[in-house]
Coordinates of C-alpha atoms and ligand atoms in Angstrom, one line a residue:
M1411 CA 218.4 275.0 157.6
A1412 CA 220.8 275.4 160.4
G1413 CA 222.1 273.4 163.5
I1414 CA 222.8 273.9 167.1
Y1415 CA 225.9 272.4 168.8
I1416 CA 226.2 272.5 172.7
H1417 CA 229.6 271.8 174.4
I1418 CA 229.4 270.0 177.6
P1419 CA 233.1 270.4 179.1
F1420 CA 233.3 267.8 181.6
C1421 CA 234.9 264.2 181.4
R1422 CA 235.3 261.6 184.1
K1423 CA 238.7 260.7 182.9
A1424 CA 241.2 262.4 180.5
C1425 CA 241.9 260.2 177.3
T1426 CA 245.4 260.0 176.4
Y1427 CA 245.1 261.2 172.9
C1428 CA 242.4 264.0 173.6
D1429 CA 242.8 267.5 172.6
F1430 CA 239.1 268.7 173.0
H1431 CA 238.3 271.1 175.5
F1432 CA 237.0 269.7 178.8
S1433 CA 237.8 269.4 182.7
T1434 CA 237.8 266.5 184.9
N1435 CA 236.8 269.0 187.7
F1436 CA 233.1 268.9 188.1
S1437 CA 233.1 271.6 190.9
Y1438 CA 231.5 274.4 189.1
R1439 CA 229.2 272.1 187.3
K1440 CA 226.1 274.2 188.2
E1441 CA 227.6 277.5 187.2
M1442 CA 228.5 276.1 183.8
I1443 CA 225.0 274.5 183.1
D1444 CA 223.6 278.1 184.3
A1445 CA 226.0 279.9 181.8
I1446 CA 225.0 277.6 179.1
I1447 CA 221.4 278.5 179.4
E1448 CA 222.3 282.1 179.7
E1449 CA 224.3 282.1 176.5
V1450 CA 221.3 280.8 174.5
L1451 CA 219.4 283.7 175.8
L1452 CA 222.1 286.2 174.9
K1453 CA 222.4 284.8 171.4
K1454 CA 218.6 284.5 170.9
S1455 CA 218.1 287.7 169.0
E1456 CA 220.9 287.3 166.6
W1457 CA 219.6 283.9 165.5
Q1458 CA 215.9 284.6 165.1
D1459 CA 216.1 284.4 161.2
F1460 CA 217.3 280.8 161.2
T1461 CA 215.4 277.6 161.2
F1462 CA 217.3 274.7 163.1
E1463 CA 217.0 271.1 162.1
S1464 CA 219.4 269.6 164.4
I1465 CA 220.7 269.9 168.0
Y1466 CA 223.9 268.1 168.9
F1467 CA 225.2 267.6 172.4
G1468 CA 229.0 267.1 172.3
G1469 CA 231.9 267.4 174.6
G1470 CA 233.3 266.5 176.8
T1471 CA 231.0 263.8 177.9
P1472 CA 227.4 265.1 177.7
S1473 CA 226.0 261.7 178.8
I1474 CA 227.0 262.8 182.3
L1475 CA 224.3 265.3 182.5
T1476 CA 221.7 264.9 184.9
E1477 CA 217.9 264.7 183.6
D1478 CA 217.2 268.1 185.1
E1479 CA 220.3 269.5 183.5
Y1480 CA 219.7 268.2 179.8
R1481 CA 216.0 268.9 180.2
R1482 CA 216.5 272.5 181.1
I1483 CA 219.1 273.0 178.3
I1484 CA 216.7 271.3 175.6
E1485 CA 213.8 273.3 176.9
T1486 CA 215.6 276.7 176.8
V1487 CA 216.7 275.9 173.2
K1488 CA 213.5 274.8 171.9
T1489 CA 211.4 277.8 173.3
N1490 CA 214.0 280.3 172.1
F1491 CA 214.7 279.2 168.6
R1492 CA 212.6 278.3 165.5
F1493 CA 212.8 274.4 164.4
S1494 CA 211.9 272.5 161.6
T1495 CA 209.0 269.7 162.0
H1496 CA 211.7 267.1 162.4
V1497 CA 214.8 267.8 164.5
E1498 CA 217.7 265.4 164.8
L1499 CA 218.7 265.6 168.5
T1500 CA 221.9 263.9 169.1
L1501 CA 223.7 262.9 172.5
E1502 CA 227.1 261.9 172.7
A1503 CA 227.3 259.1 175.2
N1504 CA 230.0 257.1 176.7
P1505 CA 229.2 253.4 177.0
D1506 CA 229.5 253.4 180.9
D1507 CA 226.5 255.8 181.0
I1508 CA 224.2 253.8 179.0
N1509 CA 221.5 251.7 180.8
P1510 CA 217.8 251.1 179.9
G1511 CA 216.7 253.9 182.6
A1512 CA 219.1 256.6 181.2
V1513 CA 218.1 255.9 177.6
K1514 CA 214.4 256.1 178.3
K1515 CA 214.8 259.3 179.9
W1516 CA 216.9 260.9 177.0
N1517 CA 214.4 259.4 174.5
S1518 CA 211.4 261.1 176.6
A1519 CA 213.2 264.5 176.7
G1520 CA 213.3 264.6 172.9
I1521 CA 217.0 263.0 172.2
N1522 CA 216.4 260.7 169.2
R1523 CA 220.1 259.8 168.3
L1524 CA 223.0 258.7 170.3
S1525 CA 226.6 258.9 169.2
I1526 CA 228.4 256.4 171.3
G1527 CA 232.2 256.7 172.0
L1528 CA 233.3 253.1 171.9
Q1529 CA 236.9 253.5 170.3
S1530 CA 237.8 250.1 170.8
L1531 CA 236.5 246.8 171.7
N1532 CA 239.6 245.6 173.3
D1533 CA 240.3 246.2 177.0
E1534 CA 244.1 246.6 176.8
E1535 CA 243.7 249.3 174.1
L1536 CA 240.7 250.9 176.2
A1537 CA 243.4 251.1 179.1
F1538 CA 246.1 252.4 176.8
M1539 CA 243.4 255.2 175.8
N1540 CA 242.4 255.9 179.5
R1541 CA 238.8 255.5 178.5
S1542 CA 236.4 255.4 181.4
H1543 CA 234.8 252.1 179.9
T1544 CA 235.4 248.4 179.3
A1545 CA 234.7 246.4 176.0
A1546 CA 232.1 244.5 177.8
E1547 CA 230.2 247.9 178.3
S1548 CA 230.7 248.7 174.7
L1549 CA 229.4 245.4 173.5
V1550 CA 226.1 245.7 175.2
A1551 CA 225.6 249.6 174.6
V1552 CA 224.1 249.5 171.1
D1553 CA 221.6 246.9 172.1
T1554 CA 220.5 248.5 175.3
S1555 CA 219.9 251.8 173.4
L1556 CA 217.9 250.1 170.6
Q1557 CA 215.8 247.8 173.2
S1558 CA 215.1 251.2 175.3
G1559 CA 213.9 253.3 172.4
I1560 CA 216.5 255.0 170.7
A1561 CA 216.8 253.7 167.1
D1562 CA 219.2 256.0 165.8
I1563 CA 222.7 255.0 166.8
S1564 CA 226.2 256.1 165.6
V1565 CA 229.2 254.5 167.1
D1566 CA 232.8 255.9 167.1
L1567 CA 235.9 253.7 166.6
I1568 CA 239.6 254.6 166.5
Y1569 CA 242.0 252.7 164.3
G1570 CA 245.8 252.8 163.8
S1571 CA 247.2 252.3 167.3
H1572 CA 250.0 249.9 167.8
L1573 CA 247.6 247.9 169.9
K1574 CA 245.0 247.5 167.2
T1575 CA 245.9 244.5 165.1
D1576 CA 244.4 244.2 161.7
K1577 CA 242.5 241.0 162.9
Q1578 CA 241.2 243.2 165.9
W1579 CA 240.1 245.9 163.6
E1580 CA 238.4 243.8 161.2
F1581 CA 236.5 242.1 164.2
E1582 CA 235.5 245.5 165.2
L1583 CA 234.4 246.7 162.0
N1584 CA 232.3 243.6 161.2
W1585 CA 230.8 243.9 164.8
A1586 CA 229.9 247.8 164.3
L1587 CA 228.3 247.3 161.0
N1588 CA 226.0 244.5 162.2
S1589 CA 225.5 245.8 165.7
G1590 CA 222.2 247.5 164.8
A1591 CA 224.0 250.9 164.7
N1592 CA 223.1 252.8 161.5
H1593 CA 226.1 255.1 161.5
L1594 CA 229.8 254.6 162.1
S1595 CA 232.5 257.3 162.5
A1596 CA 236.1 256.0 162.3
Y1597 CA 239.0 258.0 162.8
A1598 CA 242.7 257.3 162.7
L1599 CA 244.5 257.7 166.0
T1600 CA 246.2 261.3 165.7
V1601 CA 248.8 262.4 168.1
E1602 CA 248.0 265.8 169.1
S1603 CA 250.7 268.0 170.7
K1604 CA 250.4 268.5 174.5
T1605 CA 248.5 265.3 174.9
A1606 CA 249.4 262.6 177.4
L1607 CA 250.0 260.3 174.3
A1608 CA 252.3 262.8 172.6
H1609 CA 254.2 263.0 176.0
R1610 CA 254.5 259.2 176.2
I1611 CA 255.6 258.9 172.6
K1612 CA 258.2 261.6 173.1
K1613 CA 259.5 259.6 176.1
G1614 CA 259.6 256.5 174.3
L1615 CA 257.1 254.7 176.5
V1616 CA 254.7 254.2 173.4
P1617 CA 255.7 253.6 169.7
E1618 CA 254.7 256.3 167.1
T1619 CA 251.8 255.6 165.0
N1620 CA 252.7 254.1 161.7
D1621 CA 251.4 255.5 158.4
E1622 CA 251.5 252.1 156.8
H1623 CA 249.6 250.4 159.5
Q1624 CA 247.1 253.3 159.6
S1625 CA 246.5 253.2 155.8
N1626 CA 246.0 249.3 155.7
Q1627 CA 243.4 249.8 158.3
F1628 CA 241.7 252.5 156.4
M1629 CA 241.6 250.3 153.2
K1630 CA 240.1 247.5 155.5
L1631 CA 237.4 250.0 156.5
T1632 CA 236.7 250.7 152.7
E1633 CA 236.6 247.3 151.9
I1634 CA 234.2 246.1 154.6
S1635 CA 232.0 249.2 154.3
A1636 CA 231.6 248.1 150.5
L1637 CA 231.0 244.7 151.3
N1638 CA 228.2 245.7 153.8
Q1639 CA 226.7 248.2 151.3
W1640 CA 227.2 251.0 153.7
D1641 CA 227.3 254.6 152.3
F1642 CA 231.0 255.9 152.9
Y1643 CA 229.8 259.4 152.4
E1644 CA 232.6 261.3 154.3
I1645 CA 236.2 260.4 154.8
S1646 CA 235.6 259.3 158.5
N1647 CA 231.8 258.7 158.2
L1648 CA 229.8 256.0 156.9
C1649 CA 226.3 254.8 157.4
K1650 CA 223.3 252.5 156.2
P1651 CA 221.9 254.2 153.1
G1652 CA 219.5 257.0 154.3
H1653 CA 221.2 257.6 157.8
R1654 CA 223.7 260.3 157.1
S1655 CA 224.0 262.7 160.0
I1656 CA 222.0 265.9 159.5
H1657 CA 224.0 267.8 161.9
N1658 CA 227.5 267.0 160.6
S1659 CA 226.4 267.1 157.0
N1660 CA 225.5 270.7 157.5
Y1661 CA 228.9 271.5 158.4
W1662 CA 230.3 270.2 155.2
K1663 CA 227.6 271.9 153.1
N1664 CA 228.7 275.4 154.7
K1665 CA 225.4 275.8 156.6
A1666 CA 225.0 278.1 159.3
Y1667 CA 225.4 276.6 162.9
L1668 CA 225.3 278.0 166.3
G1669 CA 227.7 276.9 169.0
I1670 CA 226.9 277.2 172.7
G1671 CA 229.4 276.4 175.5
P1672 CA 233.2 276.9 176.0
S1673 CA 235.1 276.4 173.0
A1674 CA 232.1 276.0 170.8
H1675 CA 232.1 277.6 167.3
S1676 CA 229.4 279.2 165.4
Y1677 CA 229.1 280.2 161.5
K1678 CA 226.9 282.4 159.8
N1679 CA 226.9 285.0 157.0
K1680 CA 230.6 284.4 156.2
T1681 CA 231.6 285.0 159.8
R1682 CA 233.1 282.4 162.2
F1683 CA 232.8 282.9 165.8
W1684 CA 234.5 280.8 168.7
N1685 CA 234.0 280.8 172.4
A1686 CA 236.8 281.0 175.0
S1687 CA 238.2 277.6 175.8
N1688 CA 238.3 278.2 179.4
N1689 CA 235.5 277.2 181.8
A1690 CA 236.3 279.9 184.3
E1691 CA 236.6 282.7 181.8
Y1692 CA 233.6 281.5 179.8
I1693 CA 231.4 281.6 183.0
K1694 CA 232.8 285.0 184.1
K1695 CA 232.0 286.7 180.8
I1696 CA 228.5 285.1 180.6
N1697 CA 227.7 286.3 184.0
L1698 CA 228.7 289.8 183.1
G1699 CA 226.2 289.7 180.2
E1700 CA 229.0 289.5 177.6
L1701 CA 229.6 287.0 174.9
P1702 CA 233.1 285.1 175.5
Q1703 CA 233.5 285.0 171.8
T1704 CA 236.2 286.0 169.0
S1705 CA 235.1 286.2 165.5
E1706 CA 236.6 286.4 161.9
T1707 CA 235.1 287.2 158.7
L1708 CA 236.1 284.7 156.0
S1709 CA 237.1 286.3 152.6
D1710 CA 235.9 284.8 149.3
L1711 CA 239.3 282.9 149.0
D1712 CA 239.0 281.5 152.6
L1713 CA 235.5 280.3 151.5
A1714 CA 237.0 278.7 148.5
N1715 CA 239.8 277.1 150.5
E1716 CA 237.2 275.6 153.0
A1717 CA 235.2 274.2 150.2
I1718 CA 238.5 272.4 148.9
L1719 CA 239.1 271.2 152.4
T1720 CA 235.6 269.8 153.3
Q1721 CA 234.2 269.0 150.1
L1722 CA 237.0 266.6 148.9
R1723 CA 236.3 264.8 151.9
L1724 CA 232.8 263.9 150.7
S1725 CA 231.7 261.2 148.5
S1726 CA 229.9 263.7 146.4
G1727 CA 233.3 265.6 145.7
L1728 CA 234.4 269.0 145.0
R1729 CA 232.4 271.0 142.8
M1730 CA 234.4 273.5 140.7
D1731 CA 231.7 275.9 140.9
A1732 CA 232.4 276.2 144.6
I1733 CA 235.7 277.8 143.7
L1734 CA 235.6 279.2 140.5
P1735 CA 233.3 282.1 141.1
F1736 CA 235.7 283.2 143.8
Y1737 CA 238.9 282.6 141.9
S1738 CA 238.4 282.0 138.1
K1739 CA 242.1 281.1 137.5
W1740 CA 242.1 278.0 139.8
H1741 CA 241.5 275.6 137.3
D1742 CA 244.3 276.7 134.8
E1743 CA 246.6 277.1 137.8
N1744 CA 246.0 273.5 138.8
K1745 CA 245.5 271.8 135.4
I1746 CA 248.9 270.0 135.6
A1747 CA 248.4 268.9 139.2
L1748 CA 245.1 267.5 138.7
K1749 CA 246.1 265.6 135.5
K1750 CA 248.9 264.0 137.8
M1751 CA 246.5 263.2 140.4
E1752 CA 244.1 261.5 137.9
Q1753 CA 246.9 259.5 136.4
N1754 CA 248.1 258.3 140.0
Q1755 CA 244.2 257.3 140.5
W1756 CA 244.0 259.5 143.5
I1757 CA 241.0 261.5 141.8
K1758 CA 238.6 261.1 139.3
I1759 CA 237.0 264.2 137.5
E1760 CA 233.5 264.1 136.1
N1761 CA 230.8 266.8 135.5
D1762 CA 233.1 269.4 136.8
T1763 CA 233.4 267.5 140.1
I1764 CA 236.4 266.1 141.7
T1765 CA 236.2 262.8 143.6
L1766 CA 238.8 261.2 145.9
L1767 CA 239.3 257.7 144.9
S1768 CA 240.4 255.2 147.5
K1769 CA 244.1 255.6 147.2
G1770 CA 243.3 259.6 147.2
R1771 CA 241.3 259.4 150.5
L1772 CA 244.6 258.2 152.0
M1773 CA 246.2 261.3 151.3
A1774 CA 243.2 263.8 151.5
D1775 CA 245.1 266.4 153.6
N1776 CA 248.0 266.6 151.0
I1777 CA 245.8 266.8 148.2
S1778 CA 243.8 269.7 149.7
A1779 CA 247.0 271.4 150.6
E1780 CA 248.4 271.1 147.0
L1781 CA 245.0 272.6 145.6
F1782 CA 244.8 275.5 148.2
I1783 CA 244.6 278.9 146.8
S1784 CA 247.5 280.9 148.6
Ligands
LIG2055 S1 235.6 261.3 176.8 FE1 235.8 262.3 174.8 S2 236.1 264.6 175.2 FE2 236.5 263.4 177.2 S3 238.7 263.1 177.4 FE3 237.8 261.2 176.3 S4 237.9 261.8 174.1 FE4 238.1 263.7 175.2

């Protein structure tokens, strides 16, 4: 089964750390929604062989969409593609857009899961991130969603900033895991080049992120997740048992996905496609009846390296049979490195599957890089 991702490229404010594709200029919003709908129609015939089990509105800030806008998009998608009986339909929502009336309307349009971007429960940190909401709005957002009819709630938190003390992080984790949400995405604050955060760090206005601080907070995440018996199924994602995200899990299982909207990626039959990350260019091409996309076909070695990168992040681990059919010498070439990683208690190897242990999860990117096929 496959998934559909719809990118809504508008935000009220620019968060200091963000390098996703978005604009705070809403002036061509109508043209953008029309183009998104048109892209669905342009891609319809190529995706007729797939059955979809998830739709994910991401961004940007999809919770800024009006009822008319998200209904038009959902209706177009649902009438032009084939779906399974149950469809996970997620909307990323910012806490300042969540109120009983909005949640009820989302629910009646078929949205059955919210991914709420809390990031912090501390006003000073929210201001540092330039988020558009307050801690008070975050603290009521989950409850409002549950009371208004959407029971599947994921919350996002960011750890490791200089303003997030260990005590604050512990409070946020305990709150999130007992808030009624059944899924948590927790990301270390990353400094991406060309962001306002990178600029401020360069100017000495904000301290650099500290690896030890971030590692300590990741270990706290591991500890509190285990105490609450949550399923820490991916390096940044955990849930109450039985509530893994269908949409995101499909990415990690190398299944097909269709991306709609500027900057959205698609993947099928070993080929990856990505749309222009420029709103004006995207709208212009779509209006000419052209797909604003570039593509690349992945070689077997690319696929093996993708498996190393994504499967190592999963609690189910990296199965060697995801690599060996493409590159049979891989195990022999990495025998010594793997042994050393086992001795350092970074990984365990069982049933031809490599799983990261807690210490290894802290250095997942380095471990993947060492095991890549060049
Ligand atoms: S709301 Fe999300 S997409 Fe928009 S600027 Fe902030 S982090 Fe980026």
